[in-house]
Amino acid sequence: MNQTHPGQRKSWSWSKNRAVFLDRDGVIIKEKGFVFEPDDVVLVDAAAEAIIRMSSMGLKIVVLTNQSGIGRGLFNEESYKKVLRRMVQLLEKSGARLDGVYHCPHAPWEGCDCRKPKPGLALKAAKDLGISLSRSFVVGDKRSDMELARTIGAKGILVRTGYGRKSEEEGGTFWDFVADDVKAAAEVILRWVEEEEDGTRDG
């Protein structure tokens, strides 16, 4: 599913065609296992603020989420859409807008091309929204998110919310940075982007 909100943004040449790919559960909304009731949707602290901050610099904000509960028969597409609408409603209430939302409905054993860490969702978003994957960023709380970043050539930031602390403890070199939450991740991304722009000007 893709949901687009154009919005008005200041033009930053070095941010053009770049995106921040956000995982949903544990990054934007609090991790509660399989979420299929709108009343269970609770935003992670400062998630809306982080999205607004990144959007202000022209970065596209795109959610990529595995929703295997659909493929497992635990809930259906309509339930997923209701949860999505609630999340979008809460974000927009704080002034935060998303450029796209893409989900994989398949169970792990179905062998699809869209379940993270496979790149299907990111590739579709890139085609739909004109995104340069290698110049983009992935923020997530799971190893699969960080493996996706490596697969598409993007920078990956692991957040400690959701399953993030557990993922960090498991170790590995699948990420470029570890941040406490999505707000901290946003600041890291903006610093990277600004440093890149400064380097371009100096050159």
XYZ file of N, CA and C in Angstrom:
609
model
N 0.853 -1.188 0.000
C 0.000 0.000 0.000
C 0.886 1.234 0.000
N 0.500 2.228 -0.774
C 1.250 3.466 -0.837
C 0.319 4.613 -0.524
N 0.747 5.468 0.364
C -0.057 6.627 0.709
C 0.845 7.836 0.608
N 0.476 8.814 -0.214
C 1.350 9.932 -0.473
C 0.728 11.239 -0.008
N 1.547 12.054 0.647
C 1.137 13.381 1.094
C 2.194 14.349 0.587
N 1.934 15.108 -0.476
C 2.944 15.965 -1.058
C 3.552 16.947 -0.059
N 2.723 17.820 0.529
C 3.241 18.759 1.508
C 4.122 19.824 0.876
N 4.436 20.842 1.634
C 5.318 21.906 1.181
C 6.633 21.780 1.918
N 7.730 21.817 1.176
C 9.043 21.695 1.788
C 9.995 22.726 1.215
N 10.914 23.164 2.013
C 11.984 24.005 1.523
C 12.852 23.164 0.614
N 13.398 23.763 -0.421
C 14.213 23.017 -1.383
C 15.656 22.950 -0.920
N 16.148 21.757 -0.694
C 17.551 21.535 -0.343
C 18.131 20.648 -1.437
N 19.027 21.179 -2.234
C 19.519 20.459 -3.408
C 20.167 19.136 -3.045
N 20.870 19.077 -1.911
C 21.579 17.851 -1.558
C 20.659 16.795 -0.948
N 19.423 17.175 -0.671
C 18.457 16.217 -0.144
C 17.539 15.675 -1.223
N 17.607 16.235 -2.425
C 16.704 15.833 -3.492
C 16.847 14.339 -3.783
N 15.708 13.679 -3.924
C 15.655 12.251 -4.253
C 16.202 11.340 -3.152
N 16.313 11.848 -1.944
C 16.772 11.021 -0.823
C 15.595 10.734 0.093
N 15.650 9.590 0.746
C 14.561 9.213 1.649
C 15.110 8.667 2.947
N 14.267 8.741 3.958
C 14.506 8.018 5.204
C 13.448 6.932 5.262
N 13.889 5.686 5.207
C 12.984 4.549 5.301
C 12.856 4.161 6.773
N 11.651 4.284 7.298
C 11.397 3.994 8.707
C 10.638 2.681 8.858
N 11.090 1.861 9.791
C 10.285 0.717 10.205
C 9.105 1.275 11.000
N 8.020 0.518 11.094
C 6.844 1.013 11.806
C 6.888 0.669 13.285
N 6.727 -0.617 13.602
C 6.636 -1.064 14.994
C 7.990 -0.955 15.683
N 8.002 -0.288 16.829
C 9.242 -0.127 17.568
C 10.030 1.100 17.170
N 9.607 1.770 16.097
C 10.294 2.980 15.632
C 9.341 4.171 15.640
N 8.196 4.025 14.965
C 7.187 5.092 14.953
C 6.123 4.837 16.017
N 5.647 3.593 16.086
C 4.679 3.251 17.138
C 5.314 2.244 18.084
N 4.820 2.219 19.299
C 5.410 1.356 20.313
C 5.183 -0.115 19.980
N 6.205 -0.911 20.225
C 6.165 -2.341 19.931
C 5.196 -3.039 20.880
N 4.198 -3.728 20.276
C 3.216 -4.475 21.074
C 2.917 -5.822 20.429
N 3.890 -6.367 19.723
C 3.629 -7.611 19.018
C 2.831 -7.337 17.760
N 1.851 -8.186 17.461
C 1.012 -7.977 16.284
C -0.064 -6.946 16.603
N 0.068 -5.769 16.013
C -0.884 -4.686 16.263
C -1.943 -4.704 15.169
N -3.185 -4.968 15.542
C -4.251 -4.977 14.543
C -5.513 -4.260 15.025
N -5.418 -3.571 16.155
C -6.517 -2.756 16.654
C -6.056 -1.301 16.727
N -6.800 -0.369 16.147
C -6.408 1.038 16.186
C -6.144 1.568 17.590
N -6.884 1.081 18.571
C -6.717 1.557 19.946
C -5.361 1.176 20.533
N -4.676 0.217 19.894
C -3.363 -0.207 20.383
C -2.223 0.634 19.819
N -2.552 1.568 18.956
C -1.519 2.394 18.326
C -1.123 3.527 19.261
N 0.142 3.510 19.659
C 0.703 4.565 20.509
C 2.017 5.004 19.878
N 2.158 6.282 19.604
C 3.384 6.779 18.988
C 4.564 6.693 19.952
N 5.719 6.351 19.425
C 6.960 6.453 20.189
C 7.187 7.929 20.496
N 7.686 8.222 21.680
C 7.933 9.616 22.066
C 8.778 10.334 21.016
N 8.329 11.499 20.605
C 9.051 12.378 19.669
C 9.135 11.826 18.245
N 8.368 10.780 17.929
C 8.387 10.250 16.565
C 7.891 11.288 15.564
N 6.798 11.960 15.913
C 6.264 12.990 15.021
C 7.262 14.126 14.849
N 7.876 14.528 15.933
C 8.865 15.603 15.885
C 10.035 15.227 14.969
N 10.468 13.976 15.046
C 11.577 13.512 14.208
C 11.206 13.562 12.735
N 9.990 13.139 12.430
C 9.545 13.143 11.036
C 9.463 14.570 10.497
N 8.930 15.471 11.294
C 8.852 16.874 10.887
C 10.251 17.433 10.633
N 11.165 17.122 11.509
C 12.554 17.614 11.398
C 13.193 17.132 10.109
N 13.052 15.861 9.792
C 13.670 15.326 8.582
C 12.977 15.831 7.323
N 11.667 15.954 7.386
C 10.912 16.461 6.245
C 11.299 17.899 5.917
N 11.629 18.663 6.944
C 11.935 20.081 6.749
C 13.164 20.290 5.880
N 14.000 19.264 5.768
C 15.187 19.370 4.930
C 15.010 18.671 3.589
N 13.766 18.367 3.248
C 13.497 17.825 1.924
C 13.654 16.333 1.785
N 13.910 15.635 2.886
C 14.020 14.177 2.832
C 12.626 13.560 2.763
N 12.428 12.614 1.870
C 11.155 11.899 1.813
C 11.090 10.926 2.983
N 9.940 10.834 3.605
C 9.750 9.945 4.759
C 8.853 8.796 4.330
N 9.411 7.597 4.326
C 8.705 6.425 3.803
C 8.752 5.302 4.833
N 7.606 4.730 5.112
C 7.524 3.605 6.047
C 7.563 2.294 5.270
N 8.437 1.395 5.679
C 8.516 0.040 5.128
C 8.295 -0.920 6.284
N 7.243 -1.726 6.210
C 6.915 -2.566 7.359
C 6.529 -3.986 6.959
N 7.117 -4.963 7.644
C 6.706 -6.354 7.493
C 5.459 -6.586 8.344
N 4.408 -7.110 7.736
C 3.169 -7.391 8.461
C 2.764 -8.845 8.224
N 3.582 -9.743 8.764
C 3.352 -11.175 8.530
C 2.093 -11.682 9.214
N 1.524 -10.885 10.123
C 0.277 -11.291 10.759
C -0.829 -11.520 9.745
N -0.743 -10.813 8.613
C -1.731 -11.015 7.551
C -1.553 -12.398 6.944
N -0.320 -12.713 6.556
C -0.028 -14.012 5.963
C -0.234 -15.168 6.922
N -0.087 -14.900 8.207
C -0.290 -15.937 9.227
C -1.764 -16.128 9.554
N -2.628 -15.261 9.035
C -4.054 -15.353 9.299
C -4.480 -14.781 10.629
N -3.624 -13.956 11.255
C -3.953 -13.375 12.553
C -4.849 -12.153 12.414
N -4.733 -11.452 11.302
C -5.609 -10.325 10.989
C -5.601 -10.140 9.485
N -6.473 -9.272 8.987
C -6.591 -9.101 7.540
C -6.131 -7.715 7.097
N -6.195 -7.488 5.783
C -5.752 -6.220 5.226
C -6.556 -5.042 5.773
N -7.825 -5.241 5.979
C -8.656 -4.148 6.484
C -8.222 -3.734 7.882
N -7.889 -4.707 8.720
C -7.392 -4.384 10.058
C -6.080 -3.620 9.977
N -5.208 -4.064 9.068
C -3.933 -3.356 8.868
C -4.203 -1.901 8.474
N -5.147 -1.697 7.548
C -5.443 -0.345 7.066
C -5.999 0.539 8.180
N -6.795 -0.045 9.062
C -7.339 0.728 10.184
C -6.218 1.190 11.113
N -5.259 0.309 11.360
C -4.108 0.671 12.193
C -3.292 1.764 11.501
N -3.107 1.608 10.198
C -2.373 2.621 9.437
C -3.055 3.976 9.526
N -4.375 3.981 9.328
C -5.100 5.250 9.387
C -4.950 5.912 10.760
N -4.987 5.110 11.805
C -4.828 5.655 13.157
C -3.429 6.243 13.343
N -2.410 5.538 12.870
C -1.045 6.050 12.985
C -0.896 7.369 12.233
N -1.394 7.407 11.000
C -1.313 8.628 10.194
C -2.061 9.768 10.871
N -3.217 9.446 11.432
C -4.015 10.459 12.129
C -3.240 11.054 13.297
N -2.598 10.217 14.093
C -1.832 10.699 15.244
C -0.640 11.535 14.802
N 0.030 11.106 13.732
C 1.175 11.864 13.222
C 0.725 13.222 12.694
N -0.340 13.217 11.908
C -0.807 14.469 11.308
C -1.342 15.437 12.352
N -1.848 14.901 13.441
C -2.314 15.755 14.530
C -1.169 16.590 15.083
N 0.040 16.059 14.988
C 1.238 16.777 15.455
C 1.954 17.496 14.315
N 1.380 17.424 13.113
C 1.971 18.128 11.978
C 2.950 17.316 11.154
N 3.026 16.004 11.400
C 3.969 15.146 10.675
C 3.258 14.413 9.544
N 3.880 14.390 8.382
C 3.290 13.726 7.220
C 4.273 12.730 6.619
N 3.723 11.661 6.075
C 4.526 10.627 5.429
C 4.387 10.757 3.915
N 5.453 10.419 3.211
C 5.408 10.427 1.748
C 4.927 9.097 1.185
N 5.090 8.039 1.947
C 4.634 6.741 1.469
C 4.676 5.694 2.559
N 3.813 4.717 2.443
C 3.788 3.582 3.372
C 3.661 2.313 2.543
N 4.585 1.391 2.722
C 4.594 0.136 1.978
C 4.688 -1.020 2.966
N 3.895 -2.052 2.741
C 3.937 -3.176 3.671
C 4.025 -4.503 2.931
N 4.653 -5.456 3.583
C 4.693 -6.832 3.095
C 3.705 -7.637 3.915
N 2.700 -8.252 3.277
C 1.681 -8.996 4.017
C 2.008 -10.481 4.171
N 3.151 -10.903 3.683
C 3.446 -12.334 3.584
C 4.066 -12.909 4.853
N 3.813 -14.183 5.087
C 4.460 -14.923 6.163
C 5.900 -15.229 5.747
N 6.787 -15.445 6.705
C 8.201 -15.666 6.383
C 8.440 -16.817 5.414
N 7.607 -17.854 5.474
C 7.838 -19.050 4.655
C 7.284 -18.933 3.229
N 6.670 -17.795 2.900
C 6.078 -17.662 1.573
C 7.089 -17.315 0.478
N 8.285 -16.932 0.879
C 9.339 -16.701 -0.105
C 9.109 -15.524 -1.030
N 8.506 -14.453 -0.514
C 8.233 -13.275 -1.345
C 9.502 -12.442 -1.517
N 9.412 -11.436 -2.366
C 10.539 -10.537 -2.591
C 10.404 -9.228 -1.821
N 9.313 -9.096 -1.063
C 9.079 -7.811 -0.404
C 9.305 -7.844 1.102
N 9.472 -9.026 1.686
C 9.683 -9.073 3.125
C 11.119 -8.664 3.457
N 11.255 -7.621 4.270
C 12.590 -7.205 4.676
C 13.314 -8.364 5.363
N 14.585 -8.587 5.069
C 15.549 -7.674 4.453
C 15.603 -7.689 2.919
N 14.727 -8.425 2.254
C 14.724 -8.357 0.799
C 14.307 -6.946 0.373
N 14.759 -6.489 -0.786
C 14.616 -5.075 -1.155
C 13.325 -4.689 -1.864
N 12.374 -5.621 -2.000
C 11.188 -5.343 -2.805
C 10.446 -4.072 -2.450
N 10.194 -3.847 -1.158
C 9.453 -2.650 -0.751
C 10.231 -1.381 -1.087
N 11.527 -1.402 -0.808
C 12.361 -0.225 -1.091
C 12.431 0.052 -2.583
N 12.536 -1.002 -3.376
C 12.598 -0.826 -4.828
C 11.305 -0.221 -5.362
N 10.174 -0.662 -4.821
C 8.886 -0.110 -5.261
C 8.772 1.356 -4.867
N 9.183 1.675 -3.650
C 9.137 3.069 -3.202
C 10.039 3.945 -4.061
N 11.217 3.431 -4.379
C 12.154 4.195 -5.201
C 11.562 4.494 -6.574
N 10.896 3.517 -7.144
C 10.268 3.698 -8.454
C 9.103 4.682 -8.378
N 8.274 4.531 -7.356
C 7.088 5.381 -7.215
C 7.436 6.831 -6.915
N 8.460 7.028 -6.077
C 8.723 8.355 -5.519
C 10.012 8.990 -6.040
N 10.711 8.320 -6.947
C 11.933 8.895 -7.505
C 13.051 9.006 -6.497
N 13.278 7.926 -5.758
C 14.262 7.926 -4.671
C 15.566 7.267 -5.121
N 16.673 7.868 -4.740
C 17.989 7.254 -4.924
C 18.285 6.415 -3.682
N 18.242 5.110 -3.815
C 18.406 4.238 -2.650
C 19.783 4.379 -2.013
N 20.817 4.495 -2.812
C 22.172 4.542 -2.277
C 22.465 5.853 -1.538
N 21.601 6.849 -1.700
C 21.790 8.132 -1.017
C 20.780 8.289 0.124
N 20.121 7.202 0.462
C 19.055 7.254 1.461
C 19.485 6.621 2.779
N 18.541 6.526 3.704
C 18.813 6.057 5.059
C 17.715 5.094 5.507
N 18.088 4.131 6.335
C 17.132 3.192 6.903
C 17.225 3.281 8.425
N 16.080 3.457 9.069
C 16.028 3.507 10.531
C 15.119 2.384 11.011
N 15.658 1.509 11.841
C 14.870 0.377 12.316
C 15.394 -0.176 13.616
N 14.636 -1.123 14.178
C 15.025 -1.723 15.461
C 15.420 -3.185 15.314
N 15.447 -3.675 14.091
C 15.736 -5.096 13.884
C 16.893 -5.297 12.909
N 17.501 -6.452 13.025
C 18.591 -6.817 12.132
C 18.141 -6.775 10.670
N 16.909 -7.175 10.409
C 16.404 -7.186 9.031
C 16.399 -5.787 8.427
N 16.128 -4.776 9.241
C 16.160 -3.392 8.747
C 17.578 -3.000 8.357
N 18.538 -3.382 9.175
C 19.926 -3.028 8.916
C 20.485 -3.816 7.728
N 20.037 -5.065 7.575
C 20.447 -5.848 6.410
C 19.861 -5.250 5.133
N 18.638 -4.713 5.237
C 18.039 -4.034 4.093
C 18.894 -2.840 3.690
N 19.325 -2.054 4.668
C 20.168 -0.891 4.373
C 21.405 -1.313 3.600
N 22.035 -2.383 4.050
C 23.238 -2.861 3.365
C 22.904 -3.330 1.952
N 21.782 -4.011 1.788
C 21.385 -4.537 0.478
C 21.179 -3.428 -0.544
N 20.559 -2.326 -0.125
C 20.245 -1.253 -1.078
C 21.321 -0.168 -1.113
N 22.377 -0.342 -0.314
C 23.473 0.620 -0.327
C 23.209 1.886 0.458
N 22.211 1.846 1.351
C 21.874 3.010 2.170
C 22.604 2.923 3.517
N 22.585 4.030 4.264
C 23.137 4.019 5.614
C 22.056 3.558 6.581
N 22.439 2.704 7.526
C 21.482 2.160 8.476
C 21.717 2.644 9.890
N 20.637 3.056 10.542
C 20.709 3.461 11.947
C 19.795 2.568 12.759
N 20.377 1.878 13.714
C 19.618 1.024 14.632
C 19.163 1.874 15.809
N 17.866 1.815 16.133
C 17.367 2.536 17.305
C 17.149 1.551 18.450
N 17.294 2.050 19.663
C 17.205 1.190 20.848
C 15.779 0.999 21.337
N 14.800 1.625 20.689
C 13.403 1.388 21.036
C 12.964 0.069 20.417
N 11.765 -0.419 20.790
C 11.297 -1.687 20.234
C 12.239 -2.822 20.589
N 12.659 -3.563 19.554
C 13.608 -4.672 19.752
C 15.053 -4.224 19.579
N 15.258 -2.912 19.513
C 16.579 -2.392 19.192
C 17.680 -2.767 20.163
N 17.397 -2.707 21.459
C 18.434 -3.048 22.436
C 18.843 -4.517 22.306
N 17.856 -5.361 22.067
C 18.158 -6.780 21.875
C 18.997 -6.973 20.621
N 18.643 -6.266 19.557
C 19.409 -6.373 18.314
C 20.840 -5.893 18.525
N 20.996 -4.822 19.284
C 22.334 -4.295 19.559
C 23.157 -5.297 20.355
N 22.532 -5.919 21.346
C 23.236 -6.893 22.178
C 23.684 -8.108 21.389
N 22.916 -8.459 20.357
C 23.281 -9.601 19.516
C 24.538 -9.323 18.700
N 24.852 -8.035 18.544
C 26.084 -7.647 17.882
C 26.035 -7.769 16.375
N 27.161 -7.457 15.759
C 27.250 -7.498 14.313
C 27.671 -6.148 13.774
N 27.902 -6.105 12.490
C 28.334 -4.854 11.854
C 27.344 -4.475 10.760
N 26.070 -4.581 11.077
C 25.031 -4.367 10.077
C 24.506 -2.940 10.063
N 25.046 -2.078 10.894
C 24.545 -0.721 10.954
C 25.701 0.270 10.936
N 25.366 1.511 10.626
C 26.360 2.580 10.603
C 26.365 3.383 11.887
N 25.255 3.296 12.633
C 25.155 4.071 13.866
C 24.054 3.464 14.728
N 24.167 3.654 16.048
C 23.111 3.245 16.986
C 22.619 4.485 17.712
N 21.314 4.710 17.702
C 20.716 5.881 18.346
C 19.674 5.427 19.357
N 19.420 6.266 20.349
C 18.461 5.896 21.401
C 17.044 5.752 20.857
N 16.662 6.614 19.904
C 15.304 6.579 19.358
C 15.289 7.267 18.005
N 14.120 7.366 17.405
C 14.029 7.935 16.060
C 14.379 9.422 16.058
N 14.112 10.128 17.146
C 14.494 11.539 17.207
C 16.006 11.685 17.161
N 16.708 10.860 17.924
C 18.170 10.900 17.907
C 18.706 10.476 16.540
N 18.037 9.498 15.928
C 18.439 9.060 14.585
C 18.285 10.194 13.582
N 17.210 10.961 13.715
C 16.970 12.098 12.820
C 18.101 13.105 12.912
N 18.568 13.373 14.115
C 19.655 14.332 14.279
C 20.943 13.831 13.640
N 21.189 12.537 13.738
C 22.373 11.954 13.102
C 22.284 12.100 11.584
N 21.120 11.780 11.035
C 20.921 11.883 9.586
C 21.114 13.320 9.117
N 20.540 14.259 9.831
C 20.666 15.659 9.435
C 22.110 16.123 9.529
N 22.843 15.638 10.513
C 24.261 15.989 10.617
C 25.039 15.432 9.438
N 24.748 14.179 9.080
C 25.420 13.587 7.924
C 25.139 14.379 6.653
N 23.883 14.742 6.464
C 23.497 15.475 5.259
C 24.172 16.843 5.210
N 24.199 17.539 6.345
C 24.820 18.851 6.390
C 26.333 18.757 6.177
N 26.962 17.740 6.742
C 28.399 17.552 6.548
C 28.706 17.281 5.085
N 27.846 16.523 4.446
C 28.026 16.234 3.030
C 27.910 17.506 2.192
N 26.940 18.333 2.534
C 26.755 19.587 1.813
C 27.954 20.516 2.037
N 28.440 20.578 3.274
C 29.608 21.414 3.564
C 30.802 20.936 2.749
N 30.965 19.623 2.659
C 32.077 19.074 1.887
C 31.974 19.415 0.406
N 30.725 19.413 -0.087
C 30.522 19.767 -1.484
C 30.880 21.222 -1.753
N 30.491 22.099 -0.823
C 30.808 23.518 -0.980
C 32.307 23.750 -0.892
N 32.975 23.055 0.038
C 34.416 23.237 0.217
C 35.176 22.770 -1.023
N 34.599 21.713 -1.667
C 35.268 21.144 -2.832
C 35.168 22.038 -4.042
